[in-house]
Amino acid sequence: MSDLAQLYQQIILDHSRQRTGEGLADAAGLPSAENHQYNPTCGDEINLRVTLDAAGERVEAVTWEGDGCSISMAAASVLAESAPGLGRAEFQELVDRFREMLHSRGKVEPDAELLGDAAAFAGVSKFVARIKCAMLAWVAAEEAAREAGARAGSA
Ligand code: ZN
């Protein structure tokens, strides 16, 4: 195994054990939305909440509770660590890049600068059955961010 592959595997392992954002937090009056996703192929399940800032422009927090394989749990943890502070458009950009990398079958070199620890999931793209595991939390967050944004706009 290459040094980089080894490093990436370590990042996934660390995040599956030390999970950032685990435990649904109260939105404390800020615009927020929850989303539930289930991956029947693997049995992964997640309930995730995106909380925006008062203006509805930035991601304030991502919290979640879930049960599933280490890839799905690690992907949720990396997401919860990466998203806070990003503007909504920046966040969508991050989700798009992550999705693109996972569907590239290993052909797209991950943009490590933009993706940060999320680049560690590059190797997953070679295993079609595991892509849904890695995407689970990200799809939930994408939906929740959109809904929270709509709520902030109508408030
Ligand atoms: Zn899984």
JSON list of N, CA, C and O and ligand atoms in Angstrom, two decimals, residues 39 41-44 68-73 129-130 132-134 136, ligand 1:
[
{"chain": "A", "resi": 39, "resn": "ASN", "atom": "N", "xyz": [-29.32, 3.51, 3.70]},
{"chain": "A", "resi": 39, "resn": "ASN", "atom": "CA", "xyz": [-28.65, 2.82, 2.61]},
{"chain": "A", "resi": 39, "resn": "ASN", "atom": "C", "xyz": [-28.94, 1.33, 2.73]},
{"chain": "A", "resi": 39, "resn": "ASN", "atom": "O", "xyz": [-28.26, 0.62, 3.47]},
{"chain": "A", "resi": 41, "resn": "THR", "atom": "N", "xyz": [-28.39, -1.20, 0.89]},
{"chain": "A", "resi": 41, "resn": "THR", "atom": "CA", "xyz": [-27.35, -2.13, 0.44]},
{"chain": "A", "resi": 41, "resn": "THR", "atom": "C", "xyz": [-26.45, -2.56, 1.59]},
{"chain": "A", "resi": 41, "resn": "THR", "atom": "O", "xyz": [-25.99, -3.70, 1.66]},
{"chain": "A", "resi": 42, "resn": "CYS", "atom": "N", "xyz": [-26.21, -1.62, 2.51]},
{"chain": "A", "resi": 42, "resn": "CYS", "atom": "CA", "xyz": [-25.24, -1.89, 3.58]},
{"chain": "A", "resi": 42, "resn": "CYS", "atom": "C", "xyz": [-25.91, -1.85, 4.96]},
{"chain": "A", "resi": 42, "resn": "CYS", "atom": "O", "xyz": [-25.38, -2.38, 5.92]},
{"chain": "A", "resi": 43, "resn": "GLY", "atom": "N", "xyz": [-27.09, -1.20, 5.02]},
{"chain": "A", "resi": 43, "resn": "GLY", "atom": "CA", "xyz": [-27.79, -1.08, 6.30]},
{"chain": "A", "resi": 43, "resn": "GLY", "atom": "C", "xyz": [-27.42, 0.17, 7.07]},
{"chain": "A", "resi": 43, "resn": "GLY", "atom": "O", "xyz": [-27.77, 0.31, 8.24]},
{"chain": "A", "resi": 44, "resn": "ASP", "atom": "N", "xyz": [-26.70, 1.09, 6.43]},
{"chain": "A", "resi": 44, "resn": "ASP", "atom": "CA", "xyz": [-26.31, 2.35, 7.10]},
{"chain": "A", "resi": 44, "resn": "ASP", "atom": "C", "xyz": [-27.51, 3.27, 7.22]},
{"chain": "A", "resi": 44, "resn": "ASP", "atom": "O", "xyz": [-28.32, 3.37, 6.30]},
{"chain": "A", "resi": 68, "resn": "GLY", "atom": "N", "xyz": [-24.00, 2.38, 11.33]},
{"chain": "A", "resi": 68, "resn": "GLY", "atom": "CA", "xyz": [-23.61, 1.82, 10.05]},
{"chain": "A", "resi": 68, "resn": "GLY", "atom": "C", "xyz": [-22.14, 1.44, 10.01]},
{"chain": "A", "resi": 68, "resn": "GLY", "atom": "O", "xyz": [-21.46, 1.46, 11.04]},
{"chain": "A", "resi": 69, "resn": "CYS", "atom": "N", "xyz": [-21.65, 1.15, 8.82]},
{"chain": "A", "resi": 69, "resn": "CYS", "atom": "CA", "xyz": [-20.27, 0.72, 8.64]},
{"chain": "A", "resi": 69, "resn": "CYS", "atom": "C", "xyz": [-19.31, 1.87, 8.93]},
{"chain": "A", "resi": 69, "resn": "CYS", "atom": "O", "xyz": [-19.73, 3.03, 9.01]},
{"chain": "A", "resi": 70, "resn": "SER", "atom": "N", "xyz": [-18.03, 1.55, 9.06]},
{"chain": "A", "resi": 70, "resn": "SER", "atom": "CA", "xyz": [-17.07, 2.60, 9.44]},
{"chain": "A", "resi": 70, "resn": "SER", "atom": "C", "xyz": [-16.93, 3.65, 8.35]},
{"chain": "A", "resi": 70, "resn": "SER", "atom": "O", "xyz": [-16.69, 4.82, 8.66]},
{"chain": "A", "resi": 71, "resn": "ILE", "atom": "N", "xyz": [-17.10, 3.29, 7.09]},
{"chain": "A", "resi": 71, "resn": "ILE", "atom": "CA", "xyz": [-17.00, 4.30, 6.03]},
{"chain": "A", "resi": 71, "resn": "ILE", "atom": "C", "xyz": [-18.13, 5.33, 6.17]},
{"chain": "A", "resi": 71, "resn": "ILE", "atom": "O", "xyz": [-17.88, 6.54, 6.10]},
{"chain": "A", "resi": 72, "resn": "SER", "atom": "N", "xyz": [-19.35, 4.87, 6.40]},
{"chain": "A", "resi": 72, "resn": "SER", "atom": "CA", "xyz": [-20.48, 5.80, 6.51]},
{"chain": "A", "resi": 72, "resn": "SER", "atom": "C", "xyz": [-20.35, 6.70, 7.74]},
{"chain": "A", "resi": 72, "resn": "SER", "atom": "O", "xyz": [-20.66, 7.89, 7.68]},
{"chain": "A", "resi": 73, "resn": "MET", "atom": "N", "xyz": [-19.89, 6.13, 8.85]},
{"chain": "A", "resi": 73, "resn": "MET", "atom": "CA", "xyz": [-19.76, 6.91, 10.08]},
{"chain": "A", "resi": 73, "resn": "MET", "atom": "C", "xyz": [-18.60, 7.91, 9.97]},
{"chain": "A", "resi": 73, "resn": "MET", "atom": "O", "xyz": [-18.70, 9.05, 10.40]},
{"chain": "A", "resi": 129, "resn": "ALA", "atom": "N", "xyz": [-20.01, -0.45, -4.60]},
{"chain": "A", "resi": 129, "resn": "ALA", "atom": "CA", "xyz": [-20.98, -0.76, -3.54]},
{"chain": "A", "resi": 129, "resn": "ALA", "atom": "C", "xyz": [-20.81, 0.14, -2.32]},
{"chain": "A", "resi": 129, "resn": "ALA", "atom": "O", "xyz": [-21.75, 0.30, -1.53]},
{"chain": "A", "resi": 130, "resn": "ARG", "atom": "N", "xyz": [-19.61, 0.72, -2.13]},
{"chain": "A", "resi": 130, "resn": "ARG", "atom": "CA", "xyz": [-19.36, 1.52, -0.94]},
{"chain": "A", "resi": 130, "resn": "ARG", "atom": "C", "xyz": [-19.60, 3.02, -1.15]},
{"chain": "A", "resi": 130, "resn": "ARG", "atom": "O", "xyz": [-19.54, 3.80, -0.20]},
{"chain": "A", "resi": 132, "resn": "LYS", "atom": "N", "xyz": [-22.29, 4.62, -1.84]},
{"chain": "A", "resi": 132, "resn": "LYS", "atom": "CA", "xyz": [-23.47, 5.07, -1.09]},
{"chain": "A", "resi": 132, "resn": "LYS", "atom": "C", "xyz": [-23.16, 5.23, 0.40]},
{"chain": "A", "resi": 132, "resn": "LYS", "atom": "O", "xyz": [-23.73, 6.09, 1.06]},
{"chain": "A", "resi": 133, "resn": "CYS", "atom": "N", "xyz": [-22.30, 4.37, 0.92]},
{"chain": "A", "resi": 133, "resn": "CYS", "atom": "CA", "xyz": [-21.91, 4.47, 2.33]},
{"chain": "A", "resi": 133, "resn": "CYS", "atom": "C", "xyz": [-21.26, 5.83, 2.59]},
{"chain": "A", "resi": 133, "resn": "CYS", "atom": "O", "xyz": [-21.62, 6.52, 3.55]},
{"chain": "A", "resi": 134, "resn": "ALA", "atom": "N", "xyz": [-20.33, 6.22, 1.72]},
{"chain": "A", "resi": 134, "resn": "ALA", "atom": "CA", "xyz": [-19.61, 7.47, 1.90]},
{"chain": "A", "resi": 134, "resn": "ALA", "atom": "C", "xyz": [-20.51, 8.68, 1.64]},
{"chain": "A", "resi": 134, "resn": "ALA", "atom": "O", "xyz": [-20.37, 9.72, 2.28]},
{"chain": "A", "resi": 136, "resn": "LEU", "atom": "N", "xyz": [-23.82, 8.90, 2.10]},
{"chain": "A", "resi": 136, "resn": "LEU", "atom": "CA", "xyz": [-25.03, 8.94, 2.93]},
{"chain": "A", "resi": 136, "resn": "LEU", "atom": "C", "xyz": [-25.22, 10.26, 3.71]},
{"chain": "A", "resi": 136, "resn": "LEU", "atom": "O", "xyz": [-26.21, 10.97, 3.54]},
{"chain": "B", "resi": 1, "resn": "ZN", "atom": "ZN", "xyz": [-21.92, 1.10, 4.62]}
]
